[in-house]
Every structure is written in C-alpha cells, then in structure tokens.
Coordinates of C-alpha atoms in Angstrom, one line a residue:
V449 CA 8.0 -3.2 -19.7
M450 CA 7.0 -3.9 -15.5
A451 CA 4.7 -0.4 -16.3
L452 CA 3.9 -1.9 -19.8
L453 CA 2.4 -5.1 -18.4
E454 CA 1.3 -3.0 -15.3
V455 CA 3.1 -5.4 -12.8
P456 CA 3.4 -3.0 -9.5
L457 CA 7.0 -2.7 -7.5
S458 CA 6.6 -4.7 -4.3
L459 CA 8.1 -5.5 -1.5
S460 CA 11.0 -7.8 -3.7
T461 CA 11.2 -6.4 -6.8
M462 CA 11.4 -2.6 -5.4
F463 CA 15.7 -3.7 -4.5
L464 CA 15.8 -4.5 -8.3
P465 CA 16.8 -0.9 -9.5
S466 CA 19.8 -0.6 -6.9
I467 CA 21.1 -4.2 -8.1
L468 CA 20.9 -3.4 -12.1
L469 CA 22.8 -0.1 -11.0
A470 CA 25.3 -1.9 -9.3
V471 CA 25.6 -4.7 -12.1
G472 CA 25.7 -2.3 -14.8
C473 CA 28.5 0.0 -12.9
A474 CA 30.6 -3.4 -12.3
Y475 CA 29.9 -4.7 -16.3
A476 CA 31.1 -1.0 -17.9
M477 CA 34.1 -1.0 -15.1
H478 CA 35.4 -4.3 -16.9
L479 CA 35.2 -2.1 -20.8
V480 CA 36.7 0.3 -19.0
A481 CA 40.0 -1.1 -17.5
A482 CA 40.0 -3.5 -20.5
A483 CA 40.5 0.3 -22.7
A484 CA 42.6 2.3 -20.1
G485 CA 45.1 -1.1 -19.1
V486 CA 46.8 -1.4 -23.0
H487 CA 49.0 -0.1 -25.4
S488 CA 49.9 -0.2 -28.7
E489 CA 52.7 -2.6 -30.0
A490 CA 54.9 -1.3 -33.1
G491 CA 52.8 -1.4 -36.2
Q492 CA 49.7 -1.3 -34.2
S493 CA 47.1 2.1 -33.5
C494 CA 46.1 2.4 -29.7
E495 CA 42.7 2.9 -31.4
A496 CA 43.4 -0.7 -32.5
A497 CA 44.7 -2.0 -29.2
R498 CA 42.5 -0.8 -27.3
L499 CA 39.2 -1.7 -30.0
E500 CA 41.2 -5.3 -29.2
A501 CA 41.4 -5.2 -25.9
I502 CA 37.7 -4.7 -25.1
V503 CA 36.7 -6.9 -27.8
R504 CA 38.8 -9.7 -25.8
V505 CA 36.7 -8.5 -22.7
S506 CA 33.1 -8.4 -23.8
R507 CA 33.3 -12.0 -24.2
A508 CA 33.6 -12.2 -20.5
V509 CA 31.2 -9.5 -19.9
A510 CA 28.4 -11.1 -21.7
L511 CA 28.9 -14.2 -20.0
S512 CA 28.7 -12.9 -16.6
G513 CA 25.8 -11.1 -17.7
L514 CA 24.5 -14.4 -18.8
T515 CA 25.3 -15.9 -15.7
S516 CA 23.4 -13.5 -13.4
A517 CA 20.5 -13.4 -15.2
F518 CA 20.5 -17.0 -14.7
G519 CA 21.1 -16.2 -11.0
F520 CA 18.1 -14.8 -11.4
L521 CA 16.0 -17.1 -13.1
A522 CA 16.9 -19.8 -10.7
M523 CA 14.0 -18.1 -8.1
A524 CA 11.6 -18.4 -10.4
T525 CA 10.8 -22.4 -8.9
V526 CA 9.4 -20.4 -5.8
G527 CA 5.1 -20.6 -5.9
I528 CA 4.8 -17.1 -4.4
N529 CA 4.4 -14.6 -7.5
A530 CA 6.5 -12.0 -6.3
I531 CA 9.0 -14.0 -6.2
R532 CA 8.8 -15.0 -9.6
E533 CA 8.4 -11.4 -11.0
L534 CA 11.9 -10.7 -9.5
A535 CA 13.2 -13.5 -11.1
T536 CA 11.5 -13.2 -14.3
F537 CA 12.3 -9.4 -14.9
G538 CA 15.9 -9.3 -12.8
A539 CA 16.7 -11.7 -15.4
L540 CA 15.5 -9.3 -18.3
G541 CA 16.9 -6.4 -16.4
V542 CA 20.2 -8.1 -16.4
V543 CA 20.3 -9.0 -20.2
A544 CA 19.1 -5.5 -20.9
V545 CA 21.8 -3.8 -18.8
T546 CA 24.8 -6.2 -20.3
A547 CA 23.2 -5.2 -23.5
A548 CA 23.7 -1.8 -23.2
V549 CA 26.9 -1.9 -22.0
L550 CA 28.6 -3.9 -24.8
A551 CA 26.7 -2.1 -27.1
V552 CA 27.1 1.4 -25.6
G553 CA 30.7 1.2 -23.9
P554 CA 32.7 0.5 -26.8
A555 CA 32.0 3.5 -29.1
L556 CA 32.3 5.7 -25.7
L557 CA 35.6 4.3 -24.3
L558 CA 37.1 4.3 -28.2
M559 CA 36.4 8.3 -28.0
N560 CA 39.0 9.1 -25.2
E561 CA 42.7 8.6 -24.5
S562 CA 44.0 5.3 -22.0
R563 CA 45.2 6.5 -18.6
K564 CA 49.2 4.4 -18.5
P565 CA 48.5 2.0 -15.2
S566 CA 50.6 2.7 -12.4
G567 CA 53.4 0.5 -12.4
S568 CA 53.8 -0.1 -8.9
E569 CA 50.3 -1.8 -8.4
S570 CA 51.3 -4.1 -10.7
V571 CA 54.1 -5.0 -9.1
A572 CA 52.2 -5.1 -5.6
F573 CA 49.8 -7.5 -7.6
R574 CA 52.5 -9.8 -8.9
E575 CA 53.7 -10.2 -5.7
V576 CA 50.5 -11.1 -4.5
A577 CA 50.2 -13.9 -7.3
T578 CA 53.8 -15.3 -6.5
A579 CA 52.8 -15.4 -2.7
V580 CA 49.7 -17.3 -3.4
L581 CA 51.0 -19.3 -5.6
R582 CA 54.4 -20.6 -2.4
R583 CA 51.9 -20.7 -0.1
R584 CA 48.6 -22.6 -2.1
Q585 CA 48.9 -24.9 0.9
V586 CA 48.0 -22.6 3.3
V587 CA 45.2 -20.6 1.4
I588 CA 43.7 -23.6 0.4
G589 CA 44.0 -25.0 4.3
G590 CA 42.9 -21.7 5.4
W591 CA 39.9 -21.9 3.0
L592 CA 38.9 -25.0 4.1
I593 CA 39.0 -24.5 7.7
L594 CA 36.7 -21.0 6.9
V595 CA 34.0 -23.2 5.8
V596 CA 33.8 -26.0 8.0
V597 CA 33.7 -23.5 11.1
C598 CA 30.6 -21.3 9.0
I599 CA 28.7 -25.4 8.3
P600 CA 26.9 -25.3 11.7
G601 CA 26.2 -21.6 11.5
V602 CA 24.1 -22.5 8.0
F603 CA 22.5 -24.7 10.2
Q604 CA 21.5 -22.7 12.8
L605 CA 20.0 -20.0 10.3
R606 CA 16.5 -19.4 11.1
V607 CA 13.6 -18.3 8.6
S608 CA 11.9 -15.2 10.5
T609 CA 8.9 -13.3 8.4
D610 CA 7.6 -11.0 11.4
I611 CA 7.0 -7.8 9.6
I612 CA 7.3 -5.7 12.6
Q613 CA 11.0 -7.1 13.3
W614 CA 11.6 -5.0 10.0
F615 CA 10.6 -1.5 11.1
P616 CA 13.3 0.3 13.8
A617 CA 12.3 -0.3 17.6
Q618 CA 11.5 3.7 18.2
S619 CA 9.3 3.5 15.5
A620 CA 5.4 4.3 15.6
V621 CA 4.7 1.2 14.0
R622 CA 6.5 -0.9 16.8
S623 CA 4.9 1.1 19.1
D624 CA 1.6 0.9 18.0
Y625 CA 1.8 -2.7 17.5
D626 CA 3.2 -3.1 21.5
R627 CA 0.2 -1.4 22.8
I628 CA -2.2 -3.2 20.6
R629 CA -0.7 -6.8 21.4
A630 CA -1.0 -5.7 25.2
R631 CA -4.3 -5.0 25.1
L632 CA -5.7 -7.5 22.8
S633 CA -4.0 -10.7 24.4
G634 CA -2.9 -11.6 21.3
I635 CA -2.6 -10.1 17.9
T636 CA -1.9 -12.5 15.2
P637 CA -4.8 -14.9 15.0
I638 CA -4.9 -18.6 13.7
N639 CA -7.7 -20.5 13.0
V640 CA -7.8 -24.1 14.6
V641 CA -10.3 -25.7 12.0
V642 CA -11.9 -28.7 13.2
G643 CA -13.8 -31.1 10.7
A644 CA -16.1 -34.6 11.3
T645 CA -14.7 -37.7 9.5
G646 CA -18.0 -40.0 8.2
E647 CA -21.3 -39.6 9.9
S648 CA -19.4 -38.2 12.8
R649 CA -20.0 -34.7 14.4
V650 CA -18.5 -32.4 16.0
T651 CA -21.2 -31.5 19.0
E652 CA -20.1 -35.2 19.7
V653 CA -18.8 -35.4 24.0
D654 CA -15.2 -37.1 22.1
V655 CA -15.1 -34.8 19.7
A656 CA -16.0 -31.1 21.9
T657 CA -13.6 -32.7 25.0
A658 CA -10.7 -33.1 22.5
I659 CA -11.6 -29.7 20.9
D660 CA -11.6 -28.3 25.0
S661 CA -8.2 -30.2 25.6
L662 CA -6.6 -28.8 22.9
S663 CA -7.3 -25.4 23.9
E664 CA -6.2 -25.9 27.4
Y665 CA -3.1 -27.4 26.1
L666 CA -2.5 -23.8 23.8
R667 CA -3.5 -21.9 26.2
E668 CA -0.6 -22.8 28.7
K669 CA 1.7 -22.1 25.6
P670 CA 3.8 -18.5 26.5
E671 CA 3.3 -17.9 22.5
V672 CA -0.6 -17.7 22.7
G673 CA -2.1 -15.5 24.0
K674 CA -6.0 -16.1 23.6
V675 CA -8.0 -19.6 22.2
L676 CA -11.4 -19.1 21.6
S677 CA -13.3 -22.2 20.8
Y678 CA -17.7 -22.7 20.5
V679 CA -17.0 -25.3 23.6
D680 CA -15.6 -22.5 25.4
A681 CA -19.4 -20.7 25.3
V682 CA -21.1 -23.8 25.5
K683 CA -18.9 -24.5 29.2
R684 CA -19.7 -20.8 30.0
L685 CA -23.8 -21.4 29.6
R686 CA -23.7 -24.0 31.9
S687 CA -21.8 -22.7 34.5
A688 CA -23.9 -19.5 34.5
G689 CA -27.0 -20.7 33.2
F690 CA -27.5 -23.7 35.4
G691 CA -25.6 -23.7 38.1
E692 CA -23.1 -27.0 37.2
S693 CA -19.3 -27.2 36.7
S694 CA -17.4 -25.4 34.1
S695 CA -17.0 -28.4 32.5
V696 CA -17.9 -30.0 28.8
P697 CA -21.6 -31.3 29.3
D698 CA -22.0 -35.2 29.4
T699 CA -24.6 -35.7 26.6
E700 CA -24.4 -34.3 23.1
N701 CA -28.3 -33.3 23.8
E702 CA -27.1 -31.5 26.3
I703 CA -24.6 -29.8 24.5
E704 CA -27.0 -28.9 21.9
Q705 CA -29.5 -27.6 24.2
L706 CA -27.0 -25.1 25.6
L707 CA -26.4 -24.1 21.7
L708 CA -30.2 -23.3 21.3
L709 CA -29.7 -20.3 23.5
L710 CA -27.3 -18.8 20.9
E711 CA -29.3 -19.3 17.9
G712 CA -30.1 -15.7 17.5
E713 CA -25.8 -14.8 18.1
E714 CA -24.6 -14.4 14.8
R715 CA -21.0 -15.1 15.0
L716 CA -22.5 -18.5 16.4
A717 CA -21.7 -19.0 12.5
S718 CA -18.5 -17.9 12.2
V719 CA -17.3 -21.1 14.8
L720 CA -19.7 -23.2 14.1
N721 CA -22.1 -24.8 10.2
D722 CA -25.7 -26.0 10.6
A723 CA -24.6 -29.4 9.8
R724 CA -22.1 -29.7 13.2
T725 CA -19.4 -31.3 10.6
M726 CA -16.9 -28.1 11.0
A727 CA -16.1 -26.2 14.1
N728 CA -13.3 -23.0 13.9
G729 CA -11.6 -22.4 16.8
V730 CA -9.7 -18.8 16.6
V731 CA -6.3 -18.7 18.2
R732 CA -4.2 -15.3 18.5
L733 CA -0.7 -15.6 19.1
D734 CA 1.6 -12.5 20.5
D735 CA 4.2 -11.9 17.4
N736 CA 3.7 -12.8 14.0
E737 CA 7.5 -14.8 13.4
S738 CA 6.3 -17.1 10.6
E739 CA 8.6 -19.3 12.8
Q740 CA 6.1 -19.8 16.0
I741 CA 3.1 -19.7 13.7
S742 CA 4.6 -23.0 11.3
G743 CA 5.3 -24.2 15.3
L744 CA 2.3 -23.9 16.6
T745 CA 0.8 -25.6 13.4
H746 CA 2.7 -28.5 13.4
E747 CA 1.9 -28.6 17.7
V748 CA -1.7 -29.1 17.2
R749 CA -1.5 -31.4 14.7
R750 CA 0.9 -33.4 16.6
W751 CA -1.2 -33.3 19.8
W752 CA -4.5 -34.4 17.6
S753 CA -2.4 -37.0 16.1
E754 CA -1.9 -38.2 20.3
D755 CA -4.5 -37.0 22.0
G756 CA -7.5 -36.2 19.9
T757 CA -10.0 -37.9 18.7
A758 CA -9.9 -40.6 15.2
K759 CA -14.2 -38.9 14.8
A760 CA -12.1 -35.5 13.0
D761 CA -9.5 -34.5 11.4
V762 CA -7.8 -30.9 13.1
Y763 CA -6.7 -28.2 10.1
V764 CA -4.7 -25.3 10.8
T765 CA -5.4 -22.3 8.5
G766 CA -6.4 -18.2 8.2
V767 CA -4.7 -15.0 6.7
M768 CA -1.6 -14.8 9.0
H769 CA -1.1 -18.9 8.5
E770 CA -1.0 -18.5 5.3
F771 CA 1.1 -15.7 5.1
A772 CA 3.8 -17.3 7.4
R773 CA 3.2 -20.6 4.8
A774 CA 4.3 -18.3 1.9
E775 CA 7.2 -16.1 3.3
N776 CA 8.5 -19.8 4.2
E777 CA 8.0 -21.1 0.9
I778 CA 10.3 -17.8 -0.4
A779 CA 13.1 -18.5 2.1
Y780 CA 13.5 -21.9 1.5
G781 CA 12.7 -21.6 -2.4
E782 CA 15.8 -19.6 -2.3
V783 CA 17.6 -22.1 -0.4
R784 CA 16.5 -24.4 -3.0
G785 CA 16.8 -21.5 -6.1
I786 CA 21.2 -21.8 -5.4
G787 CA 21.4 -25.5 -6.0
L788 CA 19.7 -24.5 -9.4
A789 CA 21.8 -21.4 -9.6
V790 CA 25.4 -23.5 -9.1
A791 CA 24.0 -25.7 -11.9
A792 CA 23.5 -23.6 -14.2
I793 CA 26.6 -21.4 -14.0
G794 CA 28.1 -24.8 -14.1
V795 CA 27.3 -25.9 -16.7
I796 CA 27.6 -22.4 -18.3
L797 CA 31.4 -22.5 -17.3
L798 CA 31.4 -26.0 -18.9
M799 CA 30.5 -24.7 -22.4
V800 CA 32.3 -21.8 -22.3
L801 CA 36.1 -23.1 -20.9
R802 CA 35.6 -26.1 -22.0
D803 CA 37.9 -28.0 -19.5
V804 CA 35.5 -29.6 -16.8
R805 CA 38.6 -29.1 -14.0
L806 CA 38.6 -25.5 -14.4
A807 CA 35.0 -25.4 -14.5
I808 CA 34.2 -27.1 -11.1
L809 CA 37.5 -25.1 -9.5
A810 CA 35.5 -22.2 -10.9
G811 CA 32.3 -23.2 -10.0
A812 CA 34.0 -24.5 -6.0
V813 CA 35.1 -21.0 -5.5
N814 CA 32.1 -19.2 -5.5
V815 CA 30.0 -21.8 -3.8
A816 CA 32.4 -21.2 -1.0
P817 CA 31.6 -17.6 0.1
V818 CA 28.4 -18.0 0.2
V819 CA 28.5 -20.9 2.7
V820 CA 30.7 -18.9 4.9
A821 CA 28.3 -15.7 4.5
L822 CA 25.5 -17.6 5.4
G823 CA 27.1 -19.3 8.1
A824 CA 27.7 -15.7 9.1
M825 CA 24.1 -14.9 9.1
G826 CA 23.6 -17.9 11.1
Y827 CA 25.8 -17.6 14.1
S828 CA 24.9 -13.4 14.0
G829 CA 21.3 -14.1 14.7
I830 CA 20.5 -12.8 11.0
P831 CA 17.2 -14.4 9.6
L832 CA 16.2 -15.4 6.1
D833 CA 13.5 -13.4 5.2
A834 CA 11.5 -12.1 2.1
A835 CA 15.0 -10.4 1.3
T836 CA 18.4 -12.0 2.8
A837 CA 16.4 -15.4 1.3
C838 CA 17.6 -13.7 -2.0
I839 CA 20.9 -13.4 -1.9
G840 CA 22.6 -16.5 -2.0
S841 CA 21.0 -17.2 -6.1
V842 CA 21.2 -12.9 -6.6
A843 CA 25.1 -13.0 -5.2
L844 CA 26.0 -15.8 -7.0
G845 CA 25.2 -14.9 -10.3
I846 CA 26.9 -11.5 -9.7
A847 CA 30.2 -12.6 -8.1
V848 CA 30.8 -15.1 -10.5
D849 CA 31.7 -12.6 -12.8
D850 CA 35.1 -11.9 -11.1
T851 CA 35.7 -16.0 -11.6
I852 CA 34.7 -16.3 -15.4
H853 CA 37.1 -12.8 -15.7
F854 CA 40.5 -14.5 -14.3
A855 CA 39.4 -18.3 -15.3
L856 CA 38.9 -17.0 -19.3
A857 CA 42.7 -15.0 -18.9
Y858 CA 44.4 -17.8 -16.9
K859 CA 42.8 -19.8 -20.2
S860 CA 43.8 -17.4 -22.3
E861 CA 47.5 -17.5 -21.1
S862 CA 47.7 -21.3 -20.9
G863 CA 46.7 -21.6 -24.8
R864 CA 50.1 -19.0 -25.6
G865 CA 52.3 -21.6 -24.3
A866 CA 52.7 -19.8 -20.7
G867 CA 53.1 -22.3 -17.5
H868 CA 51.0 -22.9 -15.1
A869 CA 53.1 -19.7 -12.6
V870 CA 53.6 -17.5 -15.7
A871 CA 50.2 -18.0 -16.7
V872 CA 48.7 -16.7 -13.3
V873 CA 50.9 -13.9 -13.1
R874 CA 49.5 -12.6 -16.0
A875 CA 46.0 -13.4 -15.4
Y876 CA 46.7 -11.3 -12.0
E877 CA 47.8 -8.9 -14.4
R878 CA 45.1 -8.7 -17.0
V879 CA 42.6 -8.8 -14.1
W880 CA 43.2 -7.3 -10.9
R881 CA 42.3 -3.4 -11.8
P882 CA 38.9 -4.6 -13.5
L883 CA 38.1 -6.9 -10.7
V884 CA 38.9 -4.7 -7.4
W885 CA 37.3 -1.9 -8.8
T886 CA 34.0 -3.6 -9.9
T887 CA 33.8 -4.9 -6.0
A888 CA 34.6 -1.8 -4.8
T889 CA 31.8 -0.7 -7.1
L890 CA 29.4 -3.5 -5.6
F891 CA 30.6 -3.2 -2.3
C892 CA 29.3 0.6 -1.5
G893 CA 26.8 -0.1 -3.5
F894 CA 25.0 -2.5 -1.8
L895 CA 26.5 -0.6 1.5
T896 CA 24.2 2.3 1.1
L897 CA 21.6 0.0 1.5
G898 CA 22.8 -1.1 5.1
L899 CA 22.0 3.0 6.0
S900 CA 18.3 2.2 6.3
G901 CA 16.3 1.5 9.2
F902 CA 13.9 -0.7 7.7
S903 CA 15.8 -4.3 8.9
L904 CA 14.3 -5.6 5.8
I905 CA 16.5 -4.0 3.3
R906 CA 19.4 -3.2 5.7
N907 CA 20.7 -6.1 6.1
L908 CA 20.0 -7.2 2.2
G909 CA 22.7 -4.4 2.2
I910 CA 25.1 -5.9 4.6
V911 CA 25.4 -9.4 3.7
T912 CA 25.6 -8.4 -0.1
A913 CA 28.3 -5.9 0.5
V914 CA 30.3 -8.6 2.2
L915 CA 30.1 -11.4 0.1
V916 CA 30.7 -9.9 -2.7
V917 CA 34.1 -9.0 -1.2
L918 CA 34.6 -12.3 0.2
C919 CA 34.4 -14.0 -3.4
L920 CA 36.6 -11.3 -4.6
C921 CA 38.5 -12.2 -2.2
A922 CA 38.3 -16.1 -3.5
D923 CA 38.9 -15.4 -6.1
L924 CA 42.2 -13.5 -5.6
M925 CA 43.2 -16.0 -3.5
L926 CA 41.6 -19.4 -3.6
L927 CA 41.0 -20.2 -7.3
P928 CA 45.2 -19.6 -8.5
A929 CA 45.8 -21.9 -5.3
L930 CA 43.6 -24.6 -6.4
L931 CA 44.7 -24.3 -9.8
G932 CA 48.3 -24.8 -8.8
R933 CA 47.4 -28.2 -7.0
R934 CA 45.4 -28.5 -10.8
R935 CA 48.7 -28.3 -12.5
R936 CA 52.0 -27.8 -11.1
T937 CA 55.3 -26.3 -13.0

C-alpha cells in the first residue's frame, strides 16, 4: 500500500517491517500453542478438538490485533507527517497481519499432528500459579514498590534529538562533525529575529542597544560558539573607520550613516531589511540537541521580556530550530499518545470482558510495566527520541495481547463455575505456553535491533525487548494477585 501511494520509507516507518514480523509471529504462536495443547475427548475427533481450541483462541488473537492497531493509531495525534504515516500504516499492517494469521493459520495447523505437552511443564506453572495466589500481598507490594521507585525516573526523562549522537563515536560522520564544529565555532545555526513594533525601527538606538546586549549575553553561554548581528558590523565600522570606541552609536542617524557604507554588500539584506523593521541575528550552537535549542529559545525570550525594549519583539526561528521543535513534538506527542492508547484499550477490554473491575485490572497491569520501563530509561540516561518515544503506545498495544489471553481464559473458567483459585490455575495451564513463546519471539526479534551500531535503533530494540518481558511478568504474577484481591474463595 505504501508503494502504491508512493509513500517512501522514512526514519520512523523503516521500523515497521521488523515490528510487524514480530507481531505476526507472536499471533501465530497462540494458534500453534492452542492446536498443540489440546487432546480429543470421548466421542470427539482429534481434528474437531483442535479446531475448537483454535476457534476459541482466535477471538483473543483478533482482539489483540485490534488493541495493537489502536496502539499505533494513538500516535496519529502527533502533528508530524512521518509519525502519522507510522501510525496509519502501522495500524493497517497489524490488521493485515492479524487477518492473515486468522485466515491461513487454522488451515495449516489442522494439516499437522499435535504434540502432547510436557506434563512437567504444566506442573511447574501450576506451582507458580499457586505460589502467586498464596503470596499475592507480597507480589502486589513488590510491584507497587517498583512502580513508586521508577516514577521519579520518568520525570528525569529528557528529550534529545541530536542526530549526530545516533552514530557510533568512532564513525566518520562523528569525526567530520567534530572537526567542522571546531573550525566554525559552532555548527548549528539559529536565527534570532527582532521585529519592530508600531512605528519603531530596529535601527533606533534603544533597539540596537538591546540587540547588542542580547548578543553579549548569549556569547557568555558555554553552548554558544558564535553570535552575529548587524550591530556587530556597525560597531566594527565605527571603531575601524572613525577611531571611535567599539560601542553602539549614540544616534540613529549615525547608525544609518555607517550602514550606508555597507549598501553594496549583498549580505546586508540577510540581516536587515530596507524598511528597518526586521533584524536577523545568527547564533551558532556547538551541537544539535533539541534540548539546548529549546533552552536557547526560552533564554532569548526571557531575556528580552526582562531586559529588552518594548519597541521590538523577538522571535527564534531557522531550519534547525524548527527541526528541534518537530522532534520535540514527536517525543511529547508520543507521551500524550500513551494516554490515548490506554483509554482506547481500556474501552475495548471493557466491551469484550463486560466486567468493569476486570477491565480496570487488565489495564493497570499493562500500565505498570510501561512506567517501570520509562523510569529505567530516565535513570539510565536513555533519552526520548524519534524511536524510543514510540515505545509506550506501540509496546502497550503489543503487550496487552498477553493480558487479553489470560483475562479471557480466566473469565471462561470462572463462567464454568470454577472458584477463583481454580480459575487462575486453569487459566495458567491454558495460556502459559503461548505467552512464554510469544514473549520469547518478541524479545528475540527486538533484541536483534539492539545489536545495531546506530543508537536510535539500538535503544528502540533494547528497551522494547525488556518491556515485553516486564509485561509477561506482570501478566503471570501481578494480574493473578490482583484478581485474588478482587474475589477470594
């Protein structure tokens, strides 16, 4: 579809093939486990028993695909076309993968013989389920402590969009970048535009003095390599040609007379317009981090509001400034998308489970690992960038798959009249195998991305791989423990 619509692979959509492949393998694993773990009862053929098991688990797979699609669509709120493309085609891809698994998987599985599951494996997980139920207070308390400890780390997360930092330290790109930065006294240009208000002009002494003072203030900042404005040229002309001190002239007429000497200079138009209503200053920073660019914007506006003049306003713009704004919008937009994903997935769980408390518990179980993962990122210094910002909503949509299978199995067993403890143990027996297999598949799939020398891809792979494992632990430990508090038998 992307090829037909002539949509190119971008920095964001290039991750889609790996993600969709992992999702498809995980969904297929549920069908494989359902077919392999069922045996025929008296009066029922083996094929009929497997077909019944596959049909039963297909509902959970379809629901998982729906929640994963909503996880992608939650990113569509970001006002960046590349991220909207990721959200749109990611959701479309998940729906297509889910449809393919449900359409082709059952036919292929019914052609093969089922393998009898290991009794020792089932016994081991029954013991795990029993231990969780007996120590549910300890399990809940442990997860609560973990979440509380990680919350401060979430607030330590920083948005970083320095493209150069994505390359290995020994790469030619990094070496050339450092060499150019050293020679140019700053490599990232930012435009600070001063616009006159009312009938004022930027060549008036008050405005020129404010521009000069702002320039001196910015030059003192360690991240600034160079600051240039039309006032610098006027000061140098005054000092070199007339023996005056290197300072702003005392009158506007003197400023205009000095500017006449530059009328033949084409570059004058790039820093001062003919009407004298706009002046463009250039600030060159030492790196591309959006954090520093945004910080400079804040400092310029703050300084002008406190120490500037009311005869003019100040604006910060430029290609790199707008790029930083776009990257920040991606990162913060993805954080907002997590909330939308949680809400959408919660509504879906409520509609399917038809149990408010069970839907709330299922949603909480998936939010806890996301908080832990984001907190760990904050503590370890892994920033939110164009890739890691996508982790929350995407991984939430993928990882809720395990929760859906366990919750539906638990509800099914409870509906048959089983008590809470029995329902939990039976749910374990029905879903532990596909949950472990799918998590192992997703873990290995994303962990391969962690081998990349490109930090953007490496961070995405490592954090997502860890997150799916955390989600499995939450589904097999925290969810049963919370269900134990919900209804005791």
